[in-house]
PDB file of C-alpha atoms and ligand atoms in Angstrom:
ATOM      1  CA  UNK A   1       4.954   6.322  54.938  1.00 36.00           C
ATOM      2  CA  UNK A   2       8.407   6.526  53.957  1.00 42.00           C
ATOM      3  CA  UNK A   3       8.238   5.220  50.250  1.00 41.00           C
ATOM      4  CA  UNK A   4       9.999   7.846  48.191  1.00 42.00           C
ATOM      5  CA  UNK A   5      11.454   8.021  44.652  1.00 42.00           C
ATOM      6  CA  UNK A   6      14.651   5.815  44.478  1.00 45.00           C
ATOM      7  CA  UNK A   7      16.282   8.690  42.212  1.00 41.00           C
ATOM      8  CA  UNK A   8      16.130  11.098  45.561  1.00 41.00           C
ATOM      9  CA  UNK A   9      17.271   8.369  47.717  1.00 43.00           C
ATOM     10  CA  UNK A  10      20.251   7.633  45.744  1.00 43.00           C
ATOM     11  CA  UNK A  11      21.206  10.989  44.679  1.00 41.00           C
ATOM     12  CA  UNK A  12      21.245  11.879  48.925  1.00 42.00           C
ATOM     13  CA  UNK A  13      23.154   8.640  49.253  1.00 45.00           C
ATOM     14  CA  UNK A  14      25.662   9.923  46.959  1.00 43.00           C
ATOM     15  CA  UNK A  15      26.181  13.229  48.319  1.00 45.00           C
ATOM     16  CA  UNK A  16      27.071  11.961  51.409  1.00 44.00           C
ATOM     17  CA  UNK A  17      28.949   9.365  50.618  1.00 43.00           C
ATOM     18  CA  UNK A  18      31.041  11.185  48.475  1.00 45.00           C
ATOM     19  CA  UNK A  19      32.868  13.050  51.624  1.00 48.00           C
ATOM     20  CA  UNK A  20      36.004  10.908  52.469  1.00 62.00           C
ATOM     21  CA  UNK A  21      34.661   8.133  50.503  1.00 81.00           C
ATOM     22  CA  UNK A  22      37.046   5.761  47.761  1.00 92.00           C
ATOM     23  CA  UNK A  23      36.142   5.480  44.959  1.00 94.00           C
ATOM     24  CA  UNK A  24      33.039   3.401  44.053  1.00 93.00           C
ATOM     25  CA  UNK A  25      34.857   0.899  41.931  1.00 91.00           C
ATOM     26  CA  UNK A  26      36.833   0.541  45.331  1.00 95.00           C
ATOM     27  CA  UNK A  27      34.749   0.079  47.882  1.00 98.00           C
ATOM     28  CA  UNK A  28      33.281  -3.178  49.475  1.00 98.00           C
ATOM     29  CA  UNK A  29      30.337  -3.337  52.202  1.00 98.00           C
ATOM     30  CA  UNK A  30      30.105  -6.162  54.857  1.00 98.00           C
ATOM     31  CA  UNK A  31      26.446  -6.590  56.266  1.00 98.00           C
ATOM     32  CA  UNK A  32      26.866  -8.692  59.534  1.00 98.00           C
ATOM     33  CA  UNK A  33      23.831 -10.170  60.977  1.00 98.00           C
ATOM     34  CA  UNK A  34      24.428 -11.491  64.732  1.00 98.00           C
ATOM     35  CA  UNK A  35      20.956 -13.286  65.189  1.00 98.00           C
ATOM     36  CA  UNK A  36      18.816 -12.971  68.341  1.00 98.00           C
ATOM     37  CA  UNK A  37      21.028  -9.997  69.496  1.00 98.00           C
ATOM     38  CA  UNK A  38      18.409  -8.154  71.299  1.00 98.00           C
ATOM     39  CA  UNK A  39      20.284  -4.317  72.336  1.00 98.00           C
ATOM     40  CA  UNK A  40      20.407  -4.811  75.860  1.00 98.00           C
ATOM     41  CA  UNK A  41      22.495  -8.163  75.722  1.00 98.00           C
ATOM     42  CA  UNK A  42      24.680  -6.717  73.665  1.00 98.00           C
ATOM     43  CA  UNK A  43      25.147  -3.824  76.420  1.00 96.00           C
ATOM     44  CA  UNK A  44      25.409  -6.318  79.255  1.00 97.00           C
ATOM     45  CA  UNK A  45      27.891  -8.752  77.107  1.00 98.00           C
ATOM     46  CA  UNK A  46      31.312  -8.658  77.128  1.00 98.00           C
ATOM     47  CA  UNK A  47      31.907  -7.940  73.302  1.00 98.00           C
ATOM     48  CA  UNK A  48      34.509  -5.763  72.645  1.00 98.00           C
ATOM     49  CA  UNK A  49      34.928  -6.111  68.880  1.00 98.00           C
ATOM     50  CA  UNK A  50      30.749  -4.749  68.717  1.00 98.00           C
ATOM     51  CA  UNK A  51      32.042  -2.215  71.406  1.00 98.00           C
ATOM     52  CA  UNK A  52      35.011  -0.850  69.369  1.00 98.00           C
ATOM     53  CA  UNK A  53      32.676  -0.877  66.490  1.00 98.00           C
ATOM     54  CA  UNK A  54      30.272   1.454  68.028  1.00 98.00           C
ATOM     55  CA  UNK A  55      33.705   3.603  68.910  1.00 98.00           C
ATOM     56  CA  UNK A  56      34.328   3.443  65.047  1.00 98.00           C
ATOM     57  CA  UNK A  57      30.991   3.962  63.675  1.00 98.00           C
ATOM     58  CA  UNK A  58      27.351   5.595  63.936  1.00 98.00           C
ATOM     59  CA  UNK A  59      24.936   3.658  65.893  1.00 98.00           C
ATOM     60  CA  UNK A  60      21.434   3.366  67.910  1.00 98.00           C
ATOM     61  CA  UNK A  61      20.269   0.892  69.824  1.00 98.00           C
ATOM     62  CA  UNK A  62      16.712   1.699  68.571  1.00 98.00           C
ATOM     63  CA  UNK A  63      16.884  -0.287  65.884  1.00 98.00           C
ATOM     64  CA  UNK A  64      13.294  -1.833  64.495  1.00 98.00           C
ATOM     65  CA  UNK A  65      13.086  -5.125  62.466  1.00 97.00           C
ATOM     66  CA  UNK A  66       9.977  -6.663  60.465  1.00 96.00           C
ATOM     67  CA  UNK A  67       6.370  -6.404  62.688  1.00 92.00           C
ATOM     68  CA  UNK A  68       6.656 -10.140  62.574  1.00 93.00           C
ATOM     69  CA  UNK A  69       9.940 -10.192  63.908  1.00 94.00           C
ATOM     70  CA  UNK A  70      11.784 -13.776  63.000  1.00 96.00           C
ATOM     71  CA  UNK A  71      14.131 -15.052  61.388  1.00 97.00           C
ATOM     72  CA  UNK A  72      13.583 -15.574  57.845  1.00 98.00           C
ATOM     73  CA  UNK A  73      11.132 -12.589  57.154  1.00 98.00           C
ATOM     74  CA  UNK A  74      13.101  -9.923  58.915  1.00 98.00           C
ATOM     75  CA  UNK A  75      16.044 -11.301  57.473  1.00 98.00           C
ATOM     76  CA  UNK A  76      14.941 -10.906  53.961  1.00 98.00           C
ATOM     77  CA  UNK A  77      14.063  -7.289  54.688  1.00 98.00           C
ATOM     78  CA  UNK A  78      17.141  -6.546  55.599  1.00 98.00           C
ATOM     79  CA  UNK A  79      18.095  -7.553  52.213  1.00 98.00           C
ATOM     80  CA  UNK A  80      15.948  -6.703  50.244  1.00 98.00           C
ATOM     81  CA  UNK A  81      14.755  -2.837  51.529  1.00 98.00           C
ATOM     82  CA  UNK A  82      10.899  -4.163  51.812  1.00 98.00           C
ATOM     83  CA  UNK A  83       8.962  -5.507  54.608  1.00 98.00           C
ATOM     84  CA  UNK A  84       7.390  -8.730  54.569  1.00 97.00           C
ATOM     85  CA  UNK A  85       4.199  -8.080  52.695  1.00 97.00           C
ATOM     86  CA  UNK A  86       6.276  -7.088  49.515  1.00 97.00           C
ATOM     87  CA  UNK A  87       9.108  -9.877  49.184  1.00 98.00           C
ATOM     88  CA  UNK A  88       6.321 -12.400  50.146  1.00 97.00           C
ATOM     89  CA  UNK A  89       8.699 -14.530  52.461  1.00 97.00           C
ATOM     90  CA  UNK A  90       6.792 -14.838  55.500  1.00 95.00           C
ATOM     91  CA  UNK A  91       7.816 -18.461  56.210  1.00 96.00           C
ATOM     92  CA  UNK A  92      10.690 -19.545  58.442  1.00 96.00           C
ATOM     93  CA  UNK A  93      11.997 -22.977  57.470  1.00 93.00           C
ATOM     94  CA  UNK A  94      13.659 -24.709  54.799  1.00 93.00           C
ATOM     95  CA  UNK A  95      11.196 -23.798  51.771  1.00 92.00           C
ATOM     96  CA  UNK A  96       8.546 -26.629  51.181  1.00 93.00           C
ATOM     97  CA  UNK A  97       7.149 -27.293  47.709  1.00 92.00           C
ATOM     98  CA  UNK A  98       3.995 -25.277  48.447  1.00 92.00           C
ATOM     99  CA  UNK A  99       6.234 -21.863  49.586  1.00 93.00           C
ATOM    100  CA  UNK A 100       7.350 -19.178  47.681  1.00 92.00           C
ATOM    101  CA  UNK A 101      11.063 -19.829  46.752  1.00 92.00           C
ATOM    102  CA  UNK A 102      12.584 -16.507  46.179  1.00 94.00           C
ATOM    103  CA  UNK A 103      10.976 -12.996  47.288  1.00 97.00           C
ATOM    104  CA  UNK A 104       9.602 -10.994  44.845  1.00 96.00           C
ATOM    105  CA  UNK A 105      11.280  -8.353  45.194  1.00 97.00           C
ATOM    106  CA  UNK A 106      15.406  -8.587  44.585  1.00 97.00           C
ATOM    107  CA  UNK A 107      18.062  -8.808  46.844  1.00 98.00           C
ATOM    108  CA  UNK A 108      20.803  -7.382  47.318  1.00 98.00           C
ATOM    109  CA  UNK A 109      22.507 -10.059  45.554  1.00 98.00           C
ATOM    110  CA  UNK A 110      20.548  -9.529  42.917  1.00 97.00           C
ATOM    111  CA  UNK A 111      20.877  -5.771  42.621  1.00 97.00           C
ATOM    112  CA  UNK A 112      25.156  -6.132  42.977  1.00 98.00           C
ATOM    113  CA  UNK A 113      25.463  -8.604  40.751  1.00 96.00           C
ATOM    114  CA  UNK A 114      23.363  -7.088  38.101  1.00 96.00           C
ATOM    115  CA  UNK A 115      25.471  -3.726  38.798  1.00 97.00           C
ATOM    116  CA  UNK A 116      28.552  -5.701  38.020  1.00 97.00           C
ATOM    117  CA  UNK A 117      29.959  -6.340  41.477  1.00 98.00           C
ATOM    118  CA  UNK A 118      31.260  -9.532  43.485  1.00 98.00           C
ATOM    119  CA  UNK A 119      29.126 -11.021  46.014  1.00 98.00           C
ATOM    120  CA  UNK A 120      29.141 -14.023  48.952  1.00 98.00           C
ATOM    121  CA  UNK A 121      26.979 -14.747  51.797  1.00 98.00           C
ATOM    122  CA  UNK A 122      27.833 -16.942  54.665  1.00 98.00           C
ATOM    123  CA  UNK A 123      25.722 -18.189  56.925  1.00 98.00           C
ATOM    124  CA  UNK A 124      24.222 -20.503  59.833  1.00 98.00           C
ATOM    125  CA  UNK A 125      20.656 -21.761  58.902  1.00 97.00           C
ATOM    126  CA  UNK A 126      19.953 -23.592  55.655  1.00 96.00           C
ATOM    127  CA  UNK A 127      16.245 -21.750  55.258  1.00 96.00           C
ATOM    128  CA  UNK A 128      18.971 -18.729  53.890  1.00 96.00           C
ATOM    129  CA  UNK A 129      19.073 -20.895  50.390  1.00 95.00           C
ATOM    130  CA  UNK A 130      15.824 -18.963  49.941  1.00 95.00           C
ATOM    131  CA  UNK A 131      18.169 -15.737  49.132  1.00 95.00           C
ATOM    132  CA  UNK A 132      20.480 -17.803  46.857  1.00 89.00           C
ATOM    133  CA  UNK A 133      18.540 -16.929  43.461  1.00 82.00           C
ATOM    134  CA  UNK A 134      20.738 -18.365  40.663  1.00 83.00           C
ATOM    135  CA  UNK A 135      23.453 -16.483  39.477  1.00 89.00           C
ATOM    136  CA  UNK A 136      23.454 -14.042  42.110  1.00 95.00           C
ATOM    137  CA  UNK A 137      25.962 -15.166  44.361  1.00 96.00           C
ATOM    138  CA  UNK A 138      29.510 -15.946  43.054  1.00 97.00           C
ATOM    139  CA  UNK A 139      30.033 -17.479  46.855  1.00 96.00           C
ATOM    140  CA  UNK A 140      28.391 -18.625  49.264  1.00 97.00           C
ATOM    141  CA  UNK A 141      28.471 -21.147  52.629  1.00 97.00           C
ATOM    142  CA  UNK A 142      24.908 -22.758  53.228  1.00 97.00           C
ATOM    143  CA  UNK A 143      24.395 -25.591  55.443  1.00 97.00           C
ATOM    144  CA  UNK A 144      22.498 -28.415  53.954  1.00 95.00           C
ATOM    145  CA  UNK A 145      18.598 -28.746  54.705  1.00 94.00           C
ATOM    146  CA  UNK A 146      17.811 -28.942  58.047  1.00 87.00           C
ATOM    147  CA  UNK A 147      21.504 -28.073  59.682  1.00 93.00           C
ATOM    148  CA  UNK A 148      23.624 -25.563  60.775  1.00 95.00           C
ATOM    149  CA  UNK A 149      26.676 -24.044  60.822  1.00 98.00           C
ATOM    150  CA  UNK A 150      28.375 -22.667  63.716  1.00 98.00           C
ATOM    151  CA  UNK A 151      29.368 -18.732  64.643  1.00 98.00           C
ATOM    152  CA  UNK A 152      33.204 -19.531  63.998  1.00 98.00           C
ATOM    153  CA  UNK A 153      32.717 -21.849  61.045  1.00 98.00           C
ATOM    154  CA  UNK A 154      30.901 -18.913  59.319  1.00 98.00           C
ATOM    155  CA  UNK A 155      32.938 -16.514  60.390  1.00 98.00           C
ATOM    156  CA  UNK A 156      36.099 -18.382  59.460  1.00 98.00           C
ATOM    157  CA  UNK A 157      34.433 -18.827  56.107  1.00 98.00           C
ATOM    158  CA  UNK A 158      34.303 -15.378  55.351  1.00 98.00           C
ATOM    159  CA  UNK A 159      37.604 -14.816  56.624  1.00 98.00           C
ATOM    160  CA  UNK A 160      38.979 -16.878  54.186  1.00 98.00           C
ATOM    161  CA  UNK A 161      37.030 -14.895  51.306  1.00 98.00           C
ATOM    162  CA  UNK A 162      37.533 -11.235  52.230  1.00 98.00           C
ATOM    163  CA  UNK A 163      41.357 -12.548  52.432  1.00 98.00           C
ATOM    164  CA  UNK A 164      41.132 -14.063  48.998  1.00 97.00           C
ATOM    165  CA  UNK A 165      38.459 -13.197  46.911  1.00 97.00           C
ATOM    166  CA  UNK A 166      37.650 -10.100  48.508  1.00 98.00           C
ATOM    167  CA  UNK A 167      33.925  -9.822  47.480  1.00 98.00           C
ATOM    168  CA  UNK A 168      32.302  -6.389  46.997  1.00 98.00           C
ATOM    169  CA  UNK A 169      29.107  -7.348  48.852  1.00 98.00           C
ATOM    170  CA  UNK A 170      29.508  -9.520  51.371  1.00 98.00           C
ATOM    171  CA  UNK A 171      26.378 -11.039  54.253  1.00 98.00           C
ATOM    172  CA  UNK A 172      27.469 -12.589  57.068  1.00 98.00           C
ATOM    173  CA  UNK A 173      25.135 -14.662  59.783  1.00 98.00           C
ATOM    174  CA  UNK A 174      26.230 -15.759  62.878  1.00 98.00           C
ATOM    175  CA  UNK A 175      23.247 -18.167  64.177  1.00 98.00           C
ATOM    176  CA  UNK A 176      24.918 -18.560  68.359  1.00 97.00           C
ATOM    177  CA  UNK A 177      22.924 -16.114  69.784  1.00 98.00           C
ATOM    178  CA  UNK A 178      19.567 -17.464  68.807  1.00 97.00           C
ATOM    179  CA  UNK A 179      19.880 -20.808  69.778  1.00 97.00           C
ATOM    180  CA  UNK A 180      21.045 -19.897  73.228  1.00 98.00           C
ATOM    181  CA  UNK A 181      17.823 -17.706  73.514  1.00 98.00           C
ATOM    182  CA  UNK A 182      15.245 -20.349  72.350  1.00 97.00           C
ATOM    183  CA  UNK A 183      17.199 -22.905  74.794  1.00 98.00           C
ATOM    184  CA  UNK A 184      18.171 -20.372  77.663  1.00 98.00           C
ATOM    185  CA  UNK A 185      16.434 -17.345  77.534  1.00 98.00           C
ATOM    186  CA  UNK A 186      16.645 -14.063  76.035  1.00 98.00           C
ATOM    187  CA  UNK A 187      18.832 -12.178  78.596  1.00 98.00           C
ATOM    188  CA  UNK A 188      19.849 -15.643  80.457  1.00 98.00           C
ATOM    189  CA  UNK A 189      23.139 -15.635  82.191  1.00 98.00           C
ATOM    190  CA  UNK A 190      23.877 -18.292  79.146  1.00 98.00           C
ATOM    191  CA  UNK A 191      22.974 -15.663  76.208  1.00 98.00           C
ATOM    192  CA  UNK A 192      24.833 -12.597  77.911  1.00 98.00           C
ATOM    193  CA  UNK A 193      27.923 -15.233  78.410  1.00 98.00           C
ATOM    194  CA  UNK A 194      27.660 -17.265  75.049  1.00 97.00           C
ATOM    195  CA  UNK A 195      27.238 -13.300  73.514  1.00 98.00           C
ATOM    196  CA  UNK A 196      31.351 -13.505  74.140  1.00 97.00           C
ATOM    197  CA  UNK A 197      31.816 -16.275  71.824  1.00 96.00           C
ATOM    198  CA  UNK A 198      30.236 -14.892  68.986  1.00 98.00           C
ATOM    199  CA  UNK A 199      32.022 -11.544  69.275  1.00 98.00           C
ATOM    200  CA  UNK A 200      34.977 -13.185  69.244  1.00 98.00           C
ATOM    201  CA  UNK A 201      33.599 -14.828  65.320  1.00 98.00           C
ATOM    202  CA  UNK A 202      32.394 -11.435  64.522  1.00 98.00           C
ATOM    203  CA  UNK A 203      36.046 -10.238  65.736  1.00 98.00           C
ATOM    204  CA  UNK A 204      37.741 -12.643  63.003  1.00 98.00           C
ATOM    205  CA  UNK A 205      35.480 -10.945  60.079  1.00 98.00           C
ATOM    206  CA  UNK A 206      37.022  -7.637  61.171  1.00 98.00           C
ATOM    207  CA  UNK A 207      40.489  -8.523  61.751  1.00 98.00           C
ATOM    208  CA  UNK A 208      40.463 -10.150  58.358  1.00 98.00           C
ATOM    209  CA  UNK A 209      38.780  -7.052  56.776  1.00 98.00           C
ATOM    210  CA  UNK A 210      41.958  -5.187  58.326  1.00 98.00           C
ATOM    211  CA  UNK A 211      44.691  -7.722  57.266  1.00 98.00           C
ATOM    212  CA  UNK A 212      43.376  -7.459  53.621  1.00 98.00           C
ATOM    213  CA  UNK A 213      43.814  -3.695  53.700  1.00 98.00           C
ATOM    214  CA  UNK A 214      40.168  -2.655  53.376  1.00 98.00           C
ATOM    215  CA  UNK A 215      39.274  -1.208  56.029  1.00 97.00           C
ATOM    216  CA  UNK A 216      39.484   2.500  54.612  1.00 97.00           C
ATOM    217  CA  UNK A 217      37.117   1.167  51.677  1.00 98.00           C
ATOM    218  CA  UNK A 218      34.386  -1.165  53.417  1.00 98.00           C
ATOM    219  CA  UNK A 219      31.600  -0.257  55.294  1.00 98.00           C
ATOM    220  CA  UNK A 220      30.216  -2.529  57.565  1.00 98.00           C
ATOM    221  CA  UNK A 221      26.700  -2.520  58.662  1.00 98.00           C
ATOM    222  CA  UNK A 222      25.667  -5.051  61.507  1.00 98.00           C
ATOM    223  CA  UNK A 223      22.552  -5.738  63.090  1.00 98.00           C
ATOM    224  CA  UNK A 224      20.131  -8.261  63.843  1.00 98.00           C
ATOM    225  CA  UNK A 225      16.977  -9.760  62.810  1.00 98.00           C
ATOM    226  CA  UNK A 226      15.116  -9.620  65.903  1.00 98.00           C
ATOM    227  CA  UNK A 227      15.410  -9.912  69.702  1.00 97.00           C
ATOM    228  CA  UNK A 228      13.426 -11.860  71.928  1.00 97.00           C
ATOM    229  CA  UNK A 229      11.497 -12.621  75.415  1.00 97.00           C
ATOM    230  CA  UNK A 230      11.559 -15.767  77.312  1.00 97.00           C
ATOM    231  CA  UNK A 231      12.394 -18.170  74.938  1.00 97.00           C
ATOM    232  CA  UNK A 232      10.843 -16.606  71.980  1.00 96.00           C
ATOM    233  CA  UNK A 233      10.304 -14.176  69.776  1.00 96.00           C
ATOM    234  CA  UNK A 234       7.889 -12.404  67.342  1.00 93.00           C
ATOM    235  CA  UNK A 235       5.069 -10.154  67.085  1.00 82.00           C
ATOM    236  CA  UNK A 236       4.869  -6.488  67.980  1.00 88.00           C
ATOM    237  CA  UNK A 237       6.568  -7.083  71.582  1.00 94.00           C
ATOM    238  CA  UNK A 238       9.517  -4.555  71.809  1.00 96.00           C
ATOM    239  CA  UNK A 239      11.546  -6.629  73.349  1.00 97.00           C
ATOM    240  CA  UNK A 240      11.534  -9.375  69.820  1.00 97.00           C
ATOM    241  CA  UNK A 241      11.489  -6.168  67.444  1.00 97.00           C
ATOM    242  CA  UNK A 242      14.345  -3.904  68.816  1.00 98.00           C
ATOM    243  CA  UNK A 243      17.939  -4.714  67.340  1.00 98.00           C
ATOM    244  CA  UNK A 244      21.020  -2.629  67.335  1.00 98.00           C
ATOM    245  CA  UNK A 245      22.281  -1.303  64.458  1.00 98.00           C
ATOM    246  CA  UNK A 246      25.555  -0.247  63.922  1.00 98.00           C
ATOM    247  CA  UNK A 247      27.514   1.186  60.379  1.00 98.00           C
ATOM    248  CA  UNK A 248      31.412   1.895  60.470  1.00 98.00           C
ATOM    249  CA  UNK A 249      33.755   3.092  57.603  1.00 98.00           C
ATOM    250  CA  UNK A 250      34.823   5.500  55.459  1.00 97.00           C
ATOM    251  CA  UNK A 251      33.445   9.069  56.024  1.00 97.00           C
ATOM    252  CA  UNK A 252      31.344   7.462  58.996  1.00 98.00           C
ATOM    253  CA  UNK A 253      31.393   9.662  62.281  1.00 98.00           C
ATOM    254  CA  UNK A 254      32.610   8.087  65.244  1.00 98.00           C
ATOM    255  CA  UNK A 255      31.330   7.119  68.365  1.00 98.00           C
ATOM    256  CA  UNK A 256      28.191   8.374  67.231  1.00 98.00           C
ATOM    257  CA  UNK A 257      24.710   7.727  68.726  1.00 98.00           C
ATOM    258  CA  UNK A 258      21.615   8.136  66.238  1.00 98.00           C
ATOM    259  CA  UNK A 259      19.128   8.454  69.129  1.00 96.00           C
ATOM    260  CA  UNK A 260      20.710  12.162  69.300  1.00 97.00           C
ATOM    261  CA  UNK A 261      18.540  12.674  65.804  1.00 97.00           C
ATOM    262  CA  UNK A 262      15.374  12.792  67.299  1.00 95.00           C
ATOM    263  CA  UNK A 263      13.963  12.613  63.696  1.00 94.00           C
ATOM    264  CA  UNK A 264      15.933   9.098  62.819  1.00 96.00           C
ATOM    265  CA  UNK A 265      14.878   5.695  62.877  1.00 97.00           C
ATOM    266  CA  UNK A 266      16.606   2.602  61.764  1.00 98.00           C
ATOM    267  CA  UNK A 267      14.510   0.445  60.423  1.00 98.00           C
ATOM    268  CA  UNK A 268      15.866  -3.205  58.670  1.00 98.00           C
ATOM    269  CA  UNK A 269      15.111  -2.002  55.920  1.00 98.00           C
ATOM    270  CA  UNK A 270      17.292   0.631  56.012  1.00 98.00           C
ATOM    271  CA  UNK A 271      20.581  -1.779  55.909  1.00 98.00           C
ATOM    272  CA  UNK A 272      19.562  -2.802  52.175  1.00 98.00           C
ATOM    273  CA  UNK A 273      19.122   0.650  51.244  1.00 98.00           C
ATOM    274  CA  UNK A 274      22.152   1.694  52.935  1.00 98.00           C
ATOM    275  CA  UNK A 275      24.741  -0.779  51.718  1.00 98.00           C
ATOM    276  CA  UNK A 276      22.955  -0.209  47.843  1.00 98.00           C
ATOM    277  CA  UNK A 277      23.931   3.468  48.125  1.00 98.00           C
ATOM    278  CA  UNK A 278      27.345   2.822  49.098  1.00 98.00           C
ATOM    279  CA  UNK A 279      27.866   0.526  46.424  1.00 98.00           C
ATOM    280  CA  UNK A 280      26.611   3.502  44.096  1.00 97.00           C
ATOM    281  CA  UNK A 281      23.554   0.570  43.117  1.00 97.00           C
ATOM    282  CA  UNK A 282      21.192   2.097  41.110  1.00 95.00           C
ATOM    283  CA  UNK A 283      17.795   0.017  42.042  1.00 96.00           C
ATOM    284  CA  UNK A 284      15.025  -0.095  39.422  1.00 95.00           C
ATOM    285  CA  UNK A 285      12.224  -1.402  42.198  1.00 96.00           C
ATOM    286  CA  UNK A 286      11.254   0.959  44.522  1.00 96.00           C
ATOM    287  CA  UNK A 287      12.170   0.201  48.021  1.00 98.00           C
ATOM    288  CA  UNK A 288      10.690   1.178  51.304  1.00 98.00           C
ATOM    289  CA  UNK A 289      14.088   1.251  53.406  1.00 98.00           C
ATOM    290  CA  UNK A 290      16.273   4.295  53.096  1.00 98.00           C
ATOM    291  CA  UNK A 291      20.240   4.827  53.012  1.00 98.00           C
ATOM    292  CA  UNK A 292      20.950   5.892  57.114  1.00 98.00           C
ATOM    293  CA  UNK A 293      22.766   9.282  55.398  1.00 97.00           C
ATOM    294  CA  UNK A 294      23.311  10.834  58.726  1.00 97.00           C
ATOM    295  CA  UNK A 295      25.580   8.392  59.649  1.00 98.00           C
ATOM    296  CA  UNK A 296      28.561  10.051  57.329  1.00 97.00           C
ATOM    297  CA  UNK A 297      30.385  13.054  58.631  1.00 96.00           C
ATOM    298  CA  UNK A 298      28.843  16.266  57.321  1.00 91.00           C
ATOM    299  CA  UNK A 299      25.864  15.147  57.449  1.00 83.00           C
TER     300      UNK A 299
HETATM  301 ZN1   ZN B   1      16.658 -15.140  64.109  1.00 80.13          ZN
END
């Protein structure tokens, strides 16, 4: 069970963070989702921007997502710090009248906004309106029911912001991946080739991060929602629930591999937790994800 009182969890948060970190009112965190990125594609790929990001940052390749591992459910974990049973989105399509239309519990939208800070989300499926709630998000890039948006269209998108508006809490989605696996294969020659294409989307978010000057106050956190086998995924197969996980910033060791921890594992619901420490977020619901702490130096 790793439920434990949000006051601890913070207060830990803080004390790492503190070492090398900006000041709160200065920082910004980027949570990049690159969907369908199961580890070992990612390993075979050619994707240097994820590759100099594991250079830069703390990361494992042990990574677990939601038990039910797809899209919608596991993505809401990862923002929101709870697993499916708790934020009650365990449907993954455009919301019908009979669904649930926000979790219950909030997101990390929710939790920024209310703490005073900018957000946006961009992404590449239009079920994501489910974590629009209103008022939460000062920006955001949805495709209409039923379409999609494509890896450099969203990542152009938030380009565009982090050069402009700069938002404090920013989710990015970059939907490629996925739809090569559920045509192709997870670990096709198509998925480990088309994995080039969306590092090179992922690459503009970064570059723009750099060219705005915020590199030395963002963290970035990216992961995935789930992996896959065949043309599928879900369930308790490892190969649909293990996801790489990777966090890069201020006070963040480098080149770091988490599996040397033998007591840590990354869990989605960890990259809610995390990114709400960073951000100093104080969070009056009890989560079940906690802030990866051992991925700043000292720690
Ligand atoms: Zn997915």
């Amino acid at each position: 069970m790793r439920f434990r009182p949000i006051g601890l969890l913070l207060a830990c948060a803080c004390a790492a963070a503190l070492c090398a970190a900006p000041a709160l009112a200065s920082r910004h965190v980027i949570v990049v989702s690159l969907d369908g990125l199961r580890p070992d594609v990612a390993l075979r790929a050619n994707m240097p921007a994820f590759r100099a990001l594991m250079r830069r940052g703390a990361f494992t390749m042990y990574a677990t997502t939601t038990d039910v591992a797809i899209t919608l459910p596991s993505h809401t974990s990862m923002l929101t710090g709870v697993p499916p049973e708790q934020h009650g989105i365990t449907y993954n399509a455009d919301p019908r009248p009979v669904d649930r239309p926000a979790p219950e519990w909030p997101t990390l939208f929710e939790v920024a906004h209310q703490a005073g800070l900018s957000t946006a989300m961009a992404v590449g499926k239009s079920k994501f309106s489910v974590l629009c709630p209103a008022g939460a998000l000062d920006t955001s890039f949805v495709p209409v029911r039923g379409s999609v948006y494509s890896d450099s269209a969203v990542a152009a998108t938030a380009a565009r912001w982090i050069a402009t508006r700069r938002p404090q809490v920013l989710f990015v989605h970059l939907p490629g991946l996925d739809a090569i696996g559920h045509a192709k294969g997870w670990g096709s020659e198509e998925q480990v080739a088309g994995a080039e294409a969306v590092d090179r989307a992922f690459a503009a978010v970064l570059r723009a991060v750099a060219h705005a000057g915020l590199t030395d106050s963002t963290l970035v956190i990216v992961s995935a929602d789930h992996g896959g086998a065949g043309k599928t995924h879900g369930g308790l197969d490892a190969r649909s629930r293990l996801i790489p996980w990777i966090a890069a910033g201020p006070g963040v060791k480098h080149d770091f591999d988490l599996a040397l921890l033998p007591a840590t594992q990354v869990r989605t619901e960890d990259t809610f937790a995390t990114a709400a420490a960073w951000m100093g977020i104080t969070l009056e619901k009890p989560v079940v994800g906690r802030s990866v702490d051992e991925v700043f130096e000292g720690r």
